[in-house]
mmCIF file of C-alpha atoms in Angstrom:
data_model
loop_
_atom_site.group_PDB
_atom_site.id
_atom_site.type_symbol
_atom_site.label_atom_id
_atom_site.label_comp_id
_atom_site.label_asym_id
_atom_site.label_seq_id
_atom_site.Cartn_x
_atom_site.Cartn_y
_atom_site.Cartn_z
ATOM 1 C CA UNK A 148 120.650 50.737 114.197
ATOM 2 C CA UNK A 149 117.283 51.686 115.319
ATOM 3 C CA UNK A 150 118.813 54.086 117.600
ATOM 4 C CA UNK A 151 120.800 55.886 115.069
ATOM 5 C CA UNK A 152 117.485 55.626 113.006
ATOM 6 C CA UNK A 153 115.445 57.893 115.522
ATOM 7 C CA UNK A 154 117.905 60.402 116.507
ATOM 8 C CA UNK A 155 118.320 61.176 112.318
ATOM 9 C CA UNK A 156 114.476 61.471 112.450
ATOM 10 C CA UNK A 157 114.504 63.569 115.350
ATOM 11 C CA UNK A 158 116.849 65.738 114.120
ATOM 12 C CA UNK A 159 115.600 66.112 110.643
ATOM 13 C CA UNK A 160 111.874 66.373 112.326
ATOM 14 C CA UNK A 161 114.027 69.747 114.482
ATOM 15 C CA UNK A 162 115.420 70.837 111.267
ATOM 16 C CA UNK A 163 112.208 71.061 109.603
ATOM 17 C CA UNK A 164 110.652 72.135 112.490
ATOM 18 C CA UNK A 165 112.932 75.631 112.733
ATOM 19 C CA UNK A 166 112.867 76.398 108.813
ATOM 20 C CA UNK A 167 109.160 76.133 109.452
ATOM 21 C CA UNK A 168 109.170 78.903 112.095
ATOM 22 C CA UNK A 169 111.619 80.883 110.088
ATOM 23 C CA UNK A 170 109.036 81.613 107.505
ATOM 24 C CA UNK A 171 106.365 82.362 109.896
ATOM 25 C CA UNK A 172 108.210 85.710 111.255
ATOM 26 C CA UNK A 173 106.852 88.481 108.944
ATOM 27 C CA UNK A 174 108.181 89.139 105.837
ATOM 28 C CA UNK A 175 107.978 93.082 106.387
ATOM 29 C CA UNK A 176 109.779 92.754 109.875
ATOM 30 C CA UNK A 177 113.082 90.962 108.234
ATOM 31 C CA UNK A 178 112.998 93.336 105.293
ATOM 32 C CA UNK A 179 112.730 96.541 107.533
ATOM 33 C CA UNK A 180 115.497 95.861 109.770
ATOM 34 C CA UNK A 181 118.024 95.472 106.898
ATOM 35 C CA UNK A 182 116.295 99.182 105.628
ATOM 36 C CA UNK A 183 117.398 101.404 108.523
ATOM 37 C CA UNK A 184 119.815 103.891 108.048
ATOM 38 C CA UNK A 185 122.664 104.087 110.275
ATOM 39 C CA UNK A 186 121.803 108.278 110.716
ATOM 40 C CA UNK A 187 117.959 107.584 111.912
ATOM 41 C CA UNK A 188 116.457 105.706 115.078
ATOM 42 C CA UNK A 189 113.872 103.027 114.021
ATOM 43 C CA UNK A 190 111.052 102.675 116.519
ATOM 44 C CA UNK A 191 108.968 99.781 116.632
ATOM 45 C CA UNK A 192 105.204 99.932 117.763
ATOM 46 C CA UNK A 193 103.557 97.098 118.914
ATOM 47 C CA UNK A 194 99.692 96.427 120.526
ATOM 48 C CA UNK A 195 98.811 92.890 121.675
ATOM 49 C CA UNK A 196 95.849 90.493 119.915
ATOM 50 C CA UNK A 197 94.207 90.443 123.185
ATOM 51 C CA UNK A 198 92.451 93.069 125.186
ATOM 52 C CA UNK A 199 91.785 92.528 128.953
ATOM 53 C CA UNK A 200 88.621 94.670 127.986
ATOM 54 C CA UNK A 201 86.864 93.391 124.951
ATOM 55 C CA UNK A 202 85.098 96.683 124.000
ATOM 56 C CA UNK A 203 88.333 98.528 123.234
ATOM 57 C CA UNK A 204 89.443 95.527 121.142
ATOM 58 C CA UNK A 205 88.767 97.302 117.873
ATOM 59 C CA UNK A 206 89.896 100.894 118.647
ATOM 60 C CA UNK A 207 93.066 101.633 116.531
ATOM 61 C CA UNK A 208 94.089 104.337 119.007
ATOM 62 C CA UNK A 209 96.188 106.877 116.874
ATOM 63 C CA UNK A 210 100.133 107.572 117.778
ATOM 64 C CA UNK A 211 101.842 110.958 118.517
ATOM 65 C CA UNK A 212 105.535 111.819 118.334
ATOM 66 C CA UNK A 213 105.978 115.367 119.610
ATOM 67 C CA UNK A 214 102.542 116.021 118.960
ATOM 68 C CA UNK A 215 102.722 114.769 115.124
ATOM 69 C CA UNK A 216 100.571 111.867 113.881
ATOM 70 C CA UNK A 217 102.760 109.359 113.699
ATOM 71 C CA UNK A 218 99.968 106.034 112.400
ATOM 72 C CA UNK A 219 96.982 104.085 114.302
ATOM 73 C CA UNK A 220 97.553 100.854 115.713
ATOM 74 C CA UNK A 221 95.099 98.040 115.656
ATOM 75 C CA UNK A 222 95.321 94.933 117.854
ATOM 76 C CA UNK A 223 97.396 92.432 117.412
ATOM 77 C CA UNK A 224 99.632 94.692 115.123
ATOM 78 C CA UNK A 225 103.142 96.113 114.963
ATOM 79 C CA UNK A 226 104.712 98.788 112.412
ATOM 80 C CA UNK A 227 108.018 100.595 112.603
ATOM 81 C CA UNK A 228 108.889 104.316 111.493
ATOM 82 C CA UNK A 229 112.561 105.988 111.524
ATOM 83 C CA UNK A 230 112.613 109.418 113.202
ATOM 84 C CA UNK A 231 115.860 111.876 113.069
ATOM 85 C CA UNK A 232 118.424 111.235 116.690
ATOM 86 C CA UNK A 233 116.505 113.380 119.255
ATOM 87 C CA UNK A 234 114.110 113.731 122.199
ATOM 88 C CA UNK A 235 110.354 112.095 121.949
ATOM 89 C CA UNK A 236 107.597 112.682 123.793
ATOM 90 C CA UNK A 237 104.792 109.639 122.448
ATOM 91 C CA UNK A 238 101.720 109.730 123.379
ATOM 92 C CA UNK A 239 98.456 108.091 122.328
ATOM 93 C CA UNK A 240 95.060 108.691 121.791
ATOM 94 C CA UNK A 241 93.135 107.732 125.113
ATOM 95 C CA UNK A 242 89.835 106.334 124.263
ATOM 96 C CA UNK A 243 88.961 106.574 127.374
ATOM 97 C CA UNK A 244 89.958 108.878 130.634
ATOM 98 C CA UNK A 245 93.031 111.341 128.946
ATOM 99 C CA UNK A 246 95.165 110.905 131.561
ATOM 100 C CA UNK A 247 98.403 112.706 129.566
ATOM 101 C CA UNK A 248 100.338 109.731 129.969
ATOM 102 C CA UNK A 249 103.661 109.209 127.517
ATOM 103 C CA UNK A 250 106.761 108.299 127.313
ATOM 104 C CA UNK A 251 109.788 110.292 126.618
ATOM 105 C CA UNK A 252 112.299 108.581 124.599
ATOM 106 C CA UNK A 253 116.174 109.902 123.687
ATOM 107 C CA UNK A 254 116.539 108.118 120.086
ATOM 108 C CA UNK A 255 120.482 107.700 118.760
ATOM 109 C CA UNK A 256 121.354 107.362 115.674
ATOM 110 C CA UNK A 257 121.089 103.842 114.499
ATOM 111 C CA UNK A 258 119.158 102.754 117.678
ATOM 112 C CA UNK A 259 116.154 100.800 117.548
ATOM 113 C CA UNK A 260 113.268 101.240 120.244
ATOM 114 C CA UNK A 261 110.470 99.347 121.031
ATOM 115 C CA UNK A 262 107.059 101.065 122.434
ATOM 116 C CA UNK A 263 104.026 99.138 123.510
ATOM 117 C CA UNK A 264 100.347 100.593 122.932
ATOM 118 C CA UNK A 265 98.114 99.134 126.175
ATOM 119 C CA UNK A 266 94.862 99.195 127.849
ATOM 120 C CA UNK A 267 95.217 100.057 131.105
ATOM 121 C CA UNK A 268 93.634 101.366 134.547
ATOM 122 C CA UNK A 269 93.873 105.122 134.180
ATOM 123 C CA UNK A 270 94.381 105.015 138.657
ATOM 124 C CA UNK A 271 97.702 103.541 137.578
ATOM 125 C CA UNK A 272 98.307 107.422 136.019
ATOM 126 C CA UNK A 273 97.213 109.672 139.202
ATOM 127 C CA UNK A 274 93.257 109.410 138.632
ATOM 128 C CA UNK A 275 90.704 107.437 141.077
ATOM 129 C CA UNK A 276 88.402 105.479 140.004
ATOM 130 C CA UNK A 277 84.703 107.281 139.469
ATOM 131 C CA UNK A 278 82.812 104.757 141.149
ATOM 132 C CA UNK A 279 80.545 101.342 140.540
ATOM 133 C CA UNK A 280 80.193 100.827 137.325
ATOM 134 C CA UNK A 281 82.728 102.972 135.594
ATOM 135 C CA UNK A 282 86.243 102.463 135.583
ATOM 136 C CA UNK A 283 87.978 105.049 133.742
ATOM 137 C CA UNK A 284 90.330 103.254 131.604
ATOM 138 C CA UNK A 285 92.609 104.789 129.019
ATOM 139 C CA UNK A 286 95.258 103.454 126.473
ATOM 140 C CA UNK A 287 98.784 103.954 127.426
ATOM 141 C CA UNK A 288 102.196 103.900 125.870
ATOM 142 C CA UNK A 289 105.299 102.341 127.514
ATOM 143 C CA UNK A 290 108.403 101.306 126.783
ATOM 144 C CA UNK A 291 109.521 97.983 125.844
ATOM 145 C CA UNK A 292 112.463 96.136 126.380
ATOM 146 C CA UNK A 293 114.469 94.990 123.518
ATOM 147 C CA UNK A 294 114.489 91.376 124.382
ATOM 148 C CA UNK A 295 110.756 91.426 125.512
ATOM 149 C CA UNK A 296 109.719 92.916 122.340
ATOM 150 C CA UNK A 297 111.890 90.592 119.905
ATOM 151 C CA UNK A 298 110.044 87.900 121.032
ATOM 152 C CA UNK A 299 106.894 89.248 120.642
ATOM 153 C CA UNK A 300 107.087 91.111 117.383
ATOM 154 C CA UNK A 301 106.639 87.585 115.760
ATOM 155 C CA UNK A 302 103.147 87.030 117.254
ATOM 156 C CA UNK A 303 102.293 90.469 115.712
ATOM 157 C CA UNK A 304 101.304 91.202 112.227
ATOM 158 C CA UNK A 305 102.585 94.457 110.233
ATOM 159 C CA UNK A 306 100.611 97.334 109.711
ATOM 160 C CA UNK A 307 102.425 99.471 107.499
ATOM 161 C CA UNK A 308 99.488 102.353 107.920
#
């Protein structure tokens, strides 16, 4: 009896424990996936909470599509906008070395793509570091997988711009 007794608790304790963690994935993420139309490609920005330089931590680099504004992107914040099928070039604003990094991205109709804002070592891009004391760093864009991103788009909060 006092078997039976703890696996019901443990189970009920696991059911709780997922409905829980249902409600913690944003509201705004559910609700936009369910808004795409099947003729546009949704692409999903996303910029971790943490910084492996603090002093860039709140920069809100802004994001290009072709050279259009597309919306800024603090950390620790994702937002999604739906673009017509097509060719992308994204790029984003360096705050640091412009290196002319981006990423090119064929969009389908329907598709959904994820692309991740980053601080990174601009000698990663083609440029050498200056010397002691400065290291030209730069924001980056790259692109996510879909599985990689899924996970982490909960961790995120939405920034509708």
């Amino acid at each position: 009896m006092t078997m039976r007794k703890s696996r019901f608790i443990t189970a009920t304790m696991l059911a709780l424990g997922l409905a829980a963690s249902a409600n913690l994935a944003p509201k705004a993420v559910a609700a936009a996936a369910e808004g795409q139309t099947s003729t546009m490609a949704r692409v999903w920005f996303l910029r971790s909470a943490s910084s492996l330089n603090g002093n860039v931590w709140a920069a809100a680099p802004m994001i290009y599509a072709n050279g259009a504004r597309v919306g800024n992107i603090p950390a620790g914040t994702e937002f999604y906008r739906d673009f017509p099928p097509g060719t992308y070039r994204f790029t984003v604003q360096p705050y640091g070395l412009p290196t002319g990094q981006a990423d090119t991205v064929s969009l389908a109709p329907g598709s959904q793509t994820y692309v991740q804002i980053q601080w990174s070592a601009s000698w990663q891009y083609g440029y050498p570091e200056a010397g002691w004391g400065f290291k030209p760093n730069t924001f980056v864009v790259t692109t996510m997988s879909p599985q990689l991103a899924q996970a982490y788009l909960p961790t995120l909060t939405y920034h509708p711009e």
